[in-house]
Short mmCIF file of C-alpha atoms and ligand atoms in Angstrom, two decimals:
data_model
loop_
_atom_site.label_atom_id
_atom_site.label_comp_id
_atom_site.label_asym_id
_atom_site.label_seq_id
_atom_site.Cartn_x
_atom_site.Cartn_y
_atom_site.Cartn_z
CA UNK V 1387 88.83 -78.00 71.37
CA UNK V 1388 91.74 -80.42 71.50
CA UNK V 1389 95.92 -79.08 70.58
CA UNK V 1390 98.91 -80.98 71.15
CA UNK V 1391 101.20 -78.44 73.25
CA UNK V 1392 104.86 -78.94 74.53
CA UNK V 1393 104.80 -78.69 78.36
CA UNK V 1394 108.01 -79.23 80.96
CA UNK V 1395 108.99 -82.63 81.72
CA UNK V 1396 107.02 -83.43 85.13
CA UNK V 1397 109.11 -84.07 87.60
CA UNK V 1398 108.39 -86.79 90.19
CA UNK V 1399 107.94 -86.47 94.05
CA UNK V 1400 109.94 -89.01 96.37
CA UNK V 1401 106.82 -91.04 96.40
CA UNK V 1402 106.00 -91.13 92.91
CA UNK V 1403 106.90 -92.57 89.37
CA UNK V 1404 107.42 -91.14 85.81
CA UNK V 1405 105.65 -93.06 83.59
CA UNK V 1406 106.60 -92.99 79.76
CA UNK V 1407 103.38 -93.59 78.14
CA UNK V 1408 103.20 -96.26 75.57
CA UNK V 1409 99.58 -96.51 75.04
CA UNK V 1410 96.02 -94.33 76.57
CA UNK V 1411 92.53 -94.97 76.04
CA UNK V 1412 89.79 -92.27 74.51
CA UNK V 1413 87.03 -92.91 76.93
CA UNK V 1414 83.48 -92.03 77.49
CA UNK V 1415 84.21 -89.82 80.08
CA UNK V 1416 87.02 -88.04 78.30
CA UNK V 1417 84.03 -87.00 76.14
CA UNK V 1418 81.98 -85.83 78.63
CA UNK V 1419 84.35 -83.57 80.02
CA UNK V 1420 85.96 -82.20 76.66
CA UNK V 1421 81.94 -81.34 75.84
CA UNK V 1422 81.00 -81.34 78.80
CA UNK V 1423 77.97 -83.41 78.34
CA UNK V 1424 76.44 -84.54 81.63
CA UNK V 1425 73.88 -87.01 82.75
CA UNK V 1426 69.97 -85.43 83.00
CA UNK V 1427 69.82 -83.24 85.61
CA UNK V 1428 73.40 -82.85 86.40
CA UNK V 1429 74.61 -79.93 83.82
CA UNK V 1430 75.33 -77.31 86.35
CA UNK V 1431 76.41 -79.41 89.06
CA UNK V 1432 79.18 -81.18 86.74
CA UNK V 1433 80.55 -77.59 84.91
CA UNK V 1434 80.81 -76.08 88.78
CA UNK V 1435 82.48 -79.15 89.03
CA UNK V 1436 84.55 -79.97 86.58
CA UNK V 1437 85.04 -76.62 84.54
CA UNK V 1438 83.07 -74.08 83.22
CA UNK V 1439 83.80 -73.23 79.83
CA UNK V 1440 86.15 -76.29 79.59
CA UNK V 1441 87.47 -78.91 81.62
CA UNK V 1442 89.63 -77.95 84.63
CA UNK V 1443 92.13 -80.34 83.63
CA UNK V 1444 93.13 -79.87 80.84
CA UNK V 1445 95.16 -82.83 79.87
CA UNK V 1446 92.29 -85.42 79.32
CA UNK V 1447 92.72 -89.54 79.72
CA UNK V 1448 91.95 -91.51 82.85
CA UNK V 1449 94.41 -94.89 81.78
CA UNK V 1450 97.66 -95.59 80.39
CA UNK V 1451 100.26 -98.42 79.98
CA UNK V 1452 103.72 -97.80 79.93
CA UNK V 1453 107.69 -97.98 81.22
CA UNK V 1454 108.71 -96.26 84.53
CA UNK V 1455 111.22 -93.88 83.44
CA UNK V 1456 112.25 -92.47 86.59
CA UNK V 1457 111.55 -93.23 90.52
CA UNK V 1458 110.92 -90.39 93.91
CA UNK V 1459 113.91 -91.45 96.39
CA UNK V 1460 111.17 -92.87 98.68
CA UNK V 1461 109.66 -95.69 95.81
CA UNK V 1462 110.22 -99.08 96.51
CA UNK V 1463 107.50 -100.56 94.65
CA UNK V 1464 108.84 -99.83 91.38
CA UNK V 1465 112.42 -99.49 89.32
CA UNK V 1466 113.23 -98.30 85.88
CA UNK V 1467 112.10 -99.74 83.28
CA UNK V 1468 108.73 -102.30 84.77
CA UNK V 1469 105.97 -102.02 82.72
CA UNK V 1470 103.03 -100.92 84.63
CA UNK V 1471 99.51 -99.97 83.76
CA UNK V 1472 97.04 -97.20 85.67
CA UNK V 1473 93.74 -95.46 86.25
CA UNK V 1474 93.90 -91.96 87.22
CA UNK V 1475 90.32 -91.79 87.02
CA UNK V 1476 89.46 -88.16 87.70
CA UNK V 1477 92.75 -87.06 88.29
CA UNK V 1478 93.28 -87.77 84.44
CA UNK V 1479 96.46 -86.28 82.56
CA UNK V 1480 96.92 -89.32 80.74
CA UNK V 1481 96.83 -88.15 76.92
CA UNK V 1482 100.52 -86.89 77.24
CA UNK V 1483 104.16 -88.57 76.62
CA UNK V 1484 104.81 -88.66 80.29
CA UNK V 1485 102.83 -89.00 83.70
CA UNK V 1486 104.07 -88.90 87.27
CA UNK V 1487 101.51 -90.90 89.68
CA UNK V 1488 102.17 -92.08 93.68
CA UNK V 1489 103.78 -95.77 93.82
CA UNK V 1490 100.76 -96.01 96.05
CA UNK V 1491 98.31 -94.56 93.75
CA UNK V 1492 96.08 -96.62 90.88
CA UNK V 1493 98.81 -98.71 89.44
CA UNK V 1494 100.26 -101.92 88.98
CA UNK V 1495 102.36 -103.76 87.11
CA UNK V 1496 101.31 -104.37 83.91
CA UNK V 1497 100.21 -108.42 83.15
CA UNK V 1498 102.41 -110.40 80.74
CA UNK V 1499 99.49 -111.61 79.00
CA UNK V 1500 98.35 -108.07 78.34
CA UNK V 1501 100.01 -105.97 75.04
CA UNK V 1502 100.34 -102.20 75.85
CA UNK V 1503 96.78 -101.56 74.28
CA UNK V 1504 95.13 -103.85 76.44
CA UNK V 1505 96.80 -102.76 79.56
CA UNK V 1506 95.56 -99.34 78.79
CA UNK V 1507 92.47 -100.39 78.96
CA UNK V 1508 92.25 -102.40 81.94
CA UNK V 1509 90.90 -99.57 84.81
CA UNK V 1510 87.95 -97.10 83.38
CA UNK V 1511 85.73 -100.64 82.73
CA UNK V 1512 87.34 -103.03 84.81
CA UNK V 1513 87.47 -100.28 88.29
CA UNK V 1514 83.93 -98.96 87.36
CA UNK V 1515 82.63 -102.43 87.50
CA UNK V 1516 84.82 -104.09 90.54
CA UNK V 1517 83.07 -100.94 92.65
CA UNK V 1518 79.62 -101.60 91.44
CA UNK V 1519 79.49 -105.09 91.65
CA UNK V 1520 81.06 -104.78 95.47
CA UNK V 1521 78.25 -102.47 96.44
CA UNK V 1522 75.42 -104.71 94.40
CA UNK V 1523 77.08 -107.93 96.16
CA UNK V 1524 76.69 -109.87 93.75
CA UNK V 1525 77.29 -113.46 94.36
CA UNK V 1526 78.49 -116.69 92.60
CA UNK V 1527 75.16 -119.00 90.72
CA UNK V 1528 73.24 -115.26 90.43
CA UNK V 1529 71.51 -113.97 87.12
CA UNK V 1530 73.06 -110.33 85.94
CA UNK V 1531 71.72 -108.73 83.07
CA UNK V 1532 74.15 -106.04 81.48
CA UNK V 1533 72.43 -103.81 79.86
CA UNK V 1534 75.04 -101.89 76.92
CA UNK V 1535 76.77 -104.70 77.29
CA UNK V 1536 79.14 -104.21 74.15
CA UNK V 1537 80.93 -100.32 75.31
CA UNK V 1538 83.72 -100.07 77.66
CA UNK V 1539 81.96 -100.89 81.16
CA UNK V 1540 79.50 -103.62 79.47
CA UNK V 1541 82.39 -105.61 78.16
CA UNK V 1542 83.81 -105.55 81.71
CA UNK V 1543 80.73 -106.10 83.18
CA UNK V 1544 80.09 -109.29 81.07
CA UNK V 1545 83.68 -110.98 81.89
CA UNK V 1546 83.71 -109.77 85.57
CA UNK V 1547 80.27 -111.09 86.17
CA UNK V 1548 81.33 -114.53 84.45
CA UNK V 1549 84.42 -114.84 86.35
CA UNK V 1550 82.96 -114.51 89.81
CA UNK V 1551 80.50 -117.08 88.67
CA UNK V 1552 76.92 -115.68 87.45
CA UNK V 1553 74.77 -116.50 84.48
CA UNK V 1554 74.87 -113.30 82.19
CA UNK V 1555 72.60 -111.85 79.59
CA UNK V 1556 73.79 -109.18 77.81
CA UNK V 1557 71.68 -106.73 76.00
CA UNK V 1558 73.12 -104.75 72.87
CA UNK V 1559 72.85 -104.30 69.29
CA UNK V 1560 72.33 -106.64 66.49
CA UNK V 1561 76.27 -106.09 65.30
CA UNK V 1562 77.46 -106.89 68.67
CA UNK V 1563 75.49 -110.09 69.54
CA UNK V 1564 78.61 -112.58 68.55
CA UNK V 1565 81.24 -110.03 70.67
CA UNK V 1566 79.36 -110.22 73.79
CA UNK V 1567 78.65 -114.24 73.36
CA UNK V 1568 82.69 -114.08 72.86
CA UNK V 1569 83.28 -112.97 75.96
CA UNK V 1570 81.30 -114.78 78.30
CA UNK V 1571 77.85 -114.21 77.91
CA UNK V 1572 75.72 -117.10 78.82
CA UNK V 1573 72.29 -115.11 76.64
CA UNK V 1574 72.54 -112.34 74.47
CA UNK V 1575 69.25 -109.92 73.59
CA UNK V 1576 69.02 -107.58 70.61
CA UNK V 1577 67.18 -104.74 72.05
CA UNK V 1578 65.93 -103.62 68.73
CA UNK V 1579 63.80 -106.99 68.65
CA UNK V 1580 63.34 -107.50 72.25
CA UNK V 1581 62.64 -105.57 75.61
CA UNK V 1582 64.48 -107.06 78.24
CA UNK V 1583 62.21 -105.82 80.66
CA UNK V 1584 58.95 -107.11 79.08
CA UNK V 1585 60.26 -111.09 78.40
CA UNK V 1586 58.79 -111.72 81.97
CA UNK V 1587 62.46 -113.56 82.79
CA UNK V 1588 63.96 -112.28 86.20
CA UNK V 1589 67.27 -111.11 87.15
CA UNK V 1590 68.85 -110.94 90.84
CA UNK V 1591 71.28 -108.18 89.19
CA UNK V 1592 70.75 -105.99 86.40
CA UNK V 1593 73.32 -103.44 85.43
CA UNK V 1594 72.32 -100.63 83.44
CA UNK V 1595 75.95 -98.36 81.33
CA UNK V 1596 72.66 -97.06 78.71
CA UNK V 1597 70.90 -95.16 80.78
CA UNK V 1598 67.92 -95.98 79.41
CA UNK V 1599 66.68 -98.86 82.32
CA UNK V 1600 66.02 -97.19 85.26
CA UNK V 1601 64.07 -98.80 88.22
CA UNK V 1602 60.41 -98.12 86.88
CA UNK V 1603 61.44 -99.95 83.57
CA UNK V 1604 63.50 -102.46 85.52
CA UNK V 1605 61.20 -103.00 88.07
CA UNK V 1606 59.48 -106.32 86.32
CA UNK V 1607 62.29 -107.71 85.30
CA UNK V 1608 64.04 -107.58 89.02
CA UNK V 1609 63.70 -111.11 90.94
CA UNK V 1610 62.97 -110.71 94.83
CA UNK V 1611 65.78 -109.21 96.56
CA UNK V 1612 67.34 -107.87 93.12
CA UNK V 1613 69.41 -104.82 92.94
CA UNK V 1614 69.78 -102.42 90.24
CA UNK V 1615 73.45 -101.07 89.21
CA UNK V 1616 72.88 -97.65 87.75
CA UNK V 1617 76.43 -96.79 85.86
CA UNK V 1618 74.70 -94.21 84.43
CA UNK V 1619 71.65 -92.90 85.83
CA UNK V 1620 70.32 -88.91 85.84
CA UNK V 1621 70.18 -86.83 88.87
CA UNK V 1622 67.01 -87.89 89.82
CA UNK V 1623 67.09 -91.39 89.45
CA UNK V 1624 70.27 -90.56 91.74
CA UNK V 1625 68.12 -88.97 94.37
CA UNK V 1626 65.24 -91.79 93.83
CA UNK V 1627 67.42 -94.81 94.47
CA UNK V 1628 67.88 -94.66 98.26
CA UNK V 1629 63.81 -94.57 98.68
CA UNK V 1630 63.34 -97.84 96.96
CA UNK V 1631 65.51 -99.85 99.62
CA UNK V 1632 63.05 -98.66 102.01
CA UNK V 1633 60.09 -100.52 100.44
CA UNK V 1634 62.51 -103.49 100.78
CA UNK V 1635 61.70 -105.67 97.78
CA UNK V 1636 65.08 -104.47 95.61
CA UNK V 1637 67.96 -102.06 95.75
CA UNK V 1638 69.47 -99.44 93.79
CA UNK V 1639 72.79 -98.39 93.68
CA UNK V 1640 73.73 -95.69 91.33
CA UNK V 1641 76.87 -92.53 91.69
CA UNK V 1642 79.95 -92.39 90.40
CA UNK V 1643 81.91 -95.23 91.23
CA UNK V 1644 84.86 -95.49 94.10
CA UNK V 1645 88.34 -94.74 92.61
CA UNK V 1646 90.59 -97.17 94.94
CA UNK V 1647 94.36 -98.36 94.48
CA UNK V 1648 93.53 -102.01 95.25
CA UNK V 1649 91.10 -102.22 92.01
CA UNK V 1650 94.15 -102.08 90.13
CA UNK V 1651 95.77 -104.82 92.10
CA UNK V 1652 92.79 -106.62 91.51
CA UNK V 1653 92.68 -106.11 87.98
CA UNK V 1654 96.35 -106.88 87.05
CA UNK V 1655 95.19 -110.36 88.93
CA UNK V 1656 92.32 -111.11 87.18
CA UNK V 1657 94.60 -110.27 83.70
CA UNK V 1658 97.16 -112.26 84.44
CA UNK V 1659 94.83 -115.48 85.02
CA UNK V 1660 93.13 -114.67 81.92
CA UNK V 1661 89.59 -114.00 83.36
CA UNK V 1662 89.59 -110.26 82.39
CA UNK V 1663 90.97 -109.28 78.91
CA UNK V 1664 89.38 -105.68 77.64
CA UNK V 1665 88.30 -105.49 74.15
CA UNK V 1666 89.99 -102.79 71.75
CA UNK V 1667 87.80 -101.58 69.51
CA UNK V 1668 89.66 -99.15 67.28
CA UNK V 1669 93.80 -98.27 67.99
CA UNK V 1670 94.94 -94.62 66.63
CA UNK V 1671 98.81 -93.07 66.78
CA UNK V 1672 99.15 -89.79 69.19
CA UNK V 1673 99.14 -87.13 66.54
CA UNK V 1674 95.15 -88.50 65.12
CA UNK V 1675 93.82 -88.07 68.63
CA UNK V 1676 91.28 -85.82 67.06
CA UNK V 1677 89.70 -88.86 65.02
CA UNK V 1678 90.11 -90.88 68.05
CA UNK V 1679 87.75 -88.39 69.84
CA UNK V 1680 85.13 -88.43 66.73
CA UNK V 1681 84.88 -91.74 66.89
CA UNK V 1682 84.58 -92.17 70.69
CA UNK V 1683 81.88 -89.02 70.26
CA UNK V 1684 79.17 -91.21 68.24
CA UNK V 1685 78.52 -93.12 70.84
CA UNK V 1686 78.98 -96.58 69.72
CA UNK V 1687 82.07 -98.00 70.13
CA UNK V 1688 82.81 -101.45 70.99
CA UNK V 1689 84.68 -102.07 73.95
CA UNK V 1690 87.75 -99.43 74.01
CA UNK V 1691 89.45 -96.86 72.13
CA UNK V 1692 93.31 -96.87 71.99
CA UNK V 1693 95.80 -94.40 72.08
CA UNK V 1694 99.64 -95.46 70.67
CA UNK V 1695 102.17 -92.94 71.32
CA UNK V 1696 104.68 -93.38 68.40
CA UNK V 1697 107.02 -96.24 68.38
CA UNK V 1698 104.74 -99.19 69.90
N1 NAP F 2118 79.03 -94.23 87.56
C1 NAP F 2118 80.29 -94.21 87.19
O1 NAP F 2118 81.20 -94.05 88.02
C2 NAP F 2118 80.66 -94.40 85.75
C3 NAP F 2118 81.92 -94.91 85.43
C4 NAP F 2118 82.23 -95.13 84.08
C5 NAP F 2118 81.28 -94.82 83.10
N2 NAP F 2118 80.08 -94.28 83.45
C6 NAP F 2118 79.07 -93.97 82.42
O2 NAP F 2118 78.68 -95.20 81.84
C7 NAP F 2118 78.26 -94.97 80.50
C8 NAP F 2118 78.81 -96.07 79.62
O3 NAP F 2118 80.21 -95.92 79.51
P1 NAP F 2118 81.03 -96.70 78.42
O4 NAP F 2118 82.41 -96.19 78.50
O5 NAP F 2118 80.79 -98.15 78.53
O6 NAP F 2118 80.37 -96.15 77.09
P2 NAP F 2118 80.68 -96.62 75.62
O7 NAP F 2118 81.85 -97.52 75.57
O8 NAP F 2118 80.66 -95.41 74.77
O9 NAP F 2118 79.37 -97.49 75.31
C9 NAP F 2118 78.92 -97.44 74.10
C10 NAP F 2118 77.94 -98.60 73.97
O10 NAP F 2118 76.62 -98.17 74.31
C11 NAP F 2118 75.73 -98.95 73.53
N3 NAP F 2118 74.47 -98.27 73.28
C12 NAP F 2118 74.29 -97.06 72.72
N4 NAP F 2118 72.97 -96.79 72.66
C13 NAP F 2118 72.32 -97.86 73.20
C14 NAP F 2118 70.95 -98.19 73.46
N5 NAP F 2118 69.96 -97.35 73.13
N6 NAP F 2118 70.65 -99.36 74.08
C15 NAP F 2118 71.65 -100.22 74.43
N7 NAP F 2118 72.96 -99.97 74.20
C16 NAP F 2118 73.28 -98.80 73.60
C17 NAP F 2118 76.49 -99.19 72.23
O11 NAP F 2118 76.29 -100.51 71.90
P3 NAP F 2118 75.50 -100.94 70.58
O12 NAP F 2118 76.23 -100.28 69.45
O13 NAP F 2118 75.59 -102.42 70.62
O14 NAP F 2118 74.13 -100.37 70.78
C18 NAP F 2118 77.97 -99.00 72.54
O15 NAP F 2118 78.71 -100.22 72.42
C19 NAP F 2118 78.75 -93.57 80.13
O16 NAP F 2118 77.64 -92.71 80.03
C20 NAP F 2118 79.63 -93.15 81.27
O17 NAP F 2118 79.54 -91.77 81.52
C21 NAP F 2118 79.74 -94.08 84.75
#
């Protein structure tokens, strides 16, 4: 159940910021934890984890953009008034007025080119993808298939892939085909009229945000020396993929992804040079969070789902 509630003003440490949040993002993982709807296999696991009638944390919302409102005496990174963006991944608390993160923590200033919405959006898809792509090494001329390649981590799969200079097919709907061509995608496949995995093309990378390719589906459609990105995979798929390195023909990488600081440098880069711009889907004001959440719940969004907080 979601209720807006007045809390104290957080106060920050010497080496932290107060953010005043201009803009937050309603993502798929907020929805897992407010349900707390986990990947096959991993229902127990994630409610020891993460909360067992509810989430632990109660203040849901892993991004935000925003002003710093107030500095620790030991920040030097920051001042009042920069507009930054961040990714508090599981540390979350980012559906609120005001945050307080570590000047060395997950954010960066935000890029010019970026409005507030956008910048909110820059980590869950943009971080999740910078870490899987670093453990898949992928490399400049290779083939990546993106798989869901229209929801948060698909769009930022498609333009991060493009950027560092492979040929990408992206697999989605019908009613996303022209989005994902949009933003980079060299091939697009409706799943609904074709398998990916039956087309008998190969591909060095193939990144799967669905689900519903793991490695015996994606096993023909893997060239020699290909690696599999999980982003979502079940537990056992988990506990499969270090036995298929062994046989040595492909890889699979799968788990949740590496939360690190300099993915946010890295993003704010790629921003400001225009290689990495996330798509907004749908933009709601603070006090229709609720809808925001319904939405995000069916499953199909495109891209991102934006929080305003009043005024921007
Ligand atoms: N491992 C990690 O650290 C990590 C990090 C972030 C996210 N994740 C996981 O990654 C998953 C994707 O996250 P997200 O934020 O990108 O989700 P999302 O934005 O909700 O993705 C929704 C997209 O999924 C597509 N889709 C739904 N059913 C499909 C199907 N049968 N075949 C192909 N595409 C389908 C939809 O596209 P169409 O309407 O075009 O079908 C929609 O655009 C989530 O389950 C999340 O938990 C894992």
């Amino acid at each position: 159940m979601l209720e807006q509630v007045e809390l104290p003003m957080p106060v920050p440490a010497a080496d932290e910021i107060r953010v005043r949040i201009r803009a937050t993002t309603v993502s798929s993982a907020d929805w897992r934890l407010r349900s707390l709807t986990f990947p096959p296999g991993f229902g127990p696991l994630g409610r020891l984890a993460l909360g067992v009638r509810g989430p632990r944390r109660p203040i849901l919302g892993s991004e935000l953009s925003g002003e710093v409102e107030a500095v620790g005496r030991a920040v030097s990174r920051f001042k009042p008034g920069d507009a930054v963006f961040a990714f508090t991944g599981i540390g979350l608390g980012c559906h609120a007025e005001y945050r307080c993160i570590a000047e060395r923590g997950p954010v960066a200033h935000k890029p010019q080119r970026l409005d507030w919405a956008q910048a909110a959006a820059l980590g869950f898809g943009g971080a999740t993808m910078l870490d899987f792509y670093r453990r898949g090494a992928l490399r400049a001329g290779e083939r990546v298939l993106v798989n869901g390649a229209s929801g948060a981590v698909g769009t930022a799969a498609v333009q991060l892939a493009r950027h560092l200079g492979a040929q990408v097919t992206a697999v989605c709907s019908a009613a996303n085909l022209e989005l994902v061509r949009a933003i980079g995608a060299h091939a697009a496949i409706d799943y609904a009229r074709e398998d990916f995995a039956r087309t008998g093309a190969t591909w060095d990378l193939i990144v799967d945000t669905v689900g519903n390719a793991p490695y015996p589906r994606s096993r023909p459609a893997l060239a020699e020396g290909g690696r599999l990105l999980l982003v979502l995979a079940g537990l056992t798929e988990l506990l499969k993929a270090p036995w298929v390195g062994l046989a040595g023909r492909h890889k699979v990488i799968a788990g949740p992804a590496a939360e690190r600081a300099e993915y946010i440098a890295r993003l704010a880069e790629l921003a400001a040079a225009g290689a990495f711009t996330p798509v907004i889907d749908r933009s709601y004001a603070f006090a229709d969070l609720r809808e925001a959440h319904r939405y995000v719940d069916s499953g199909r969004k495109r891209g991102n789902v934006v929080v305003r907080m009043d005024g921007v």
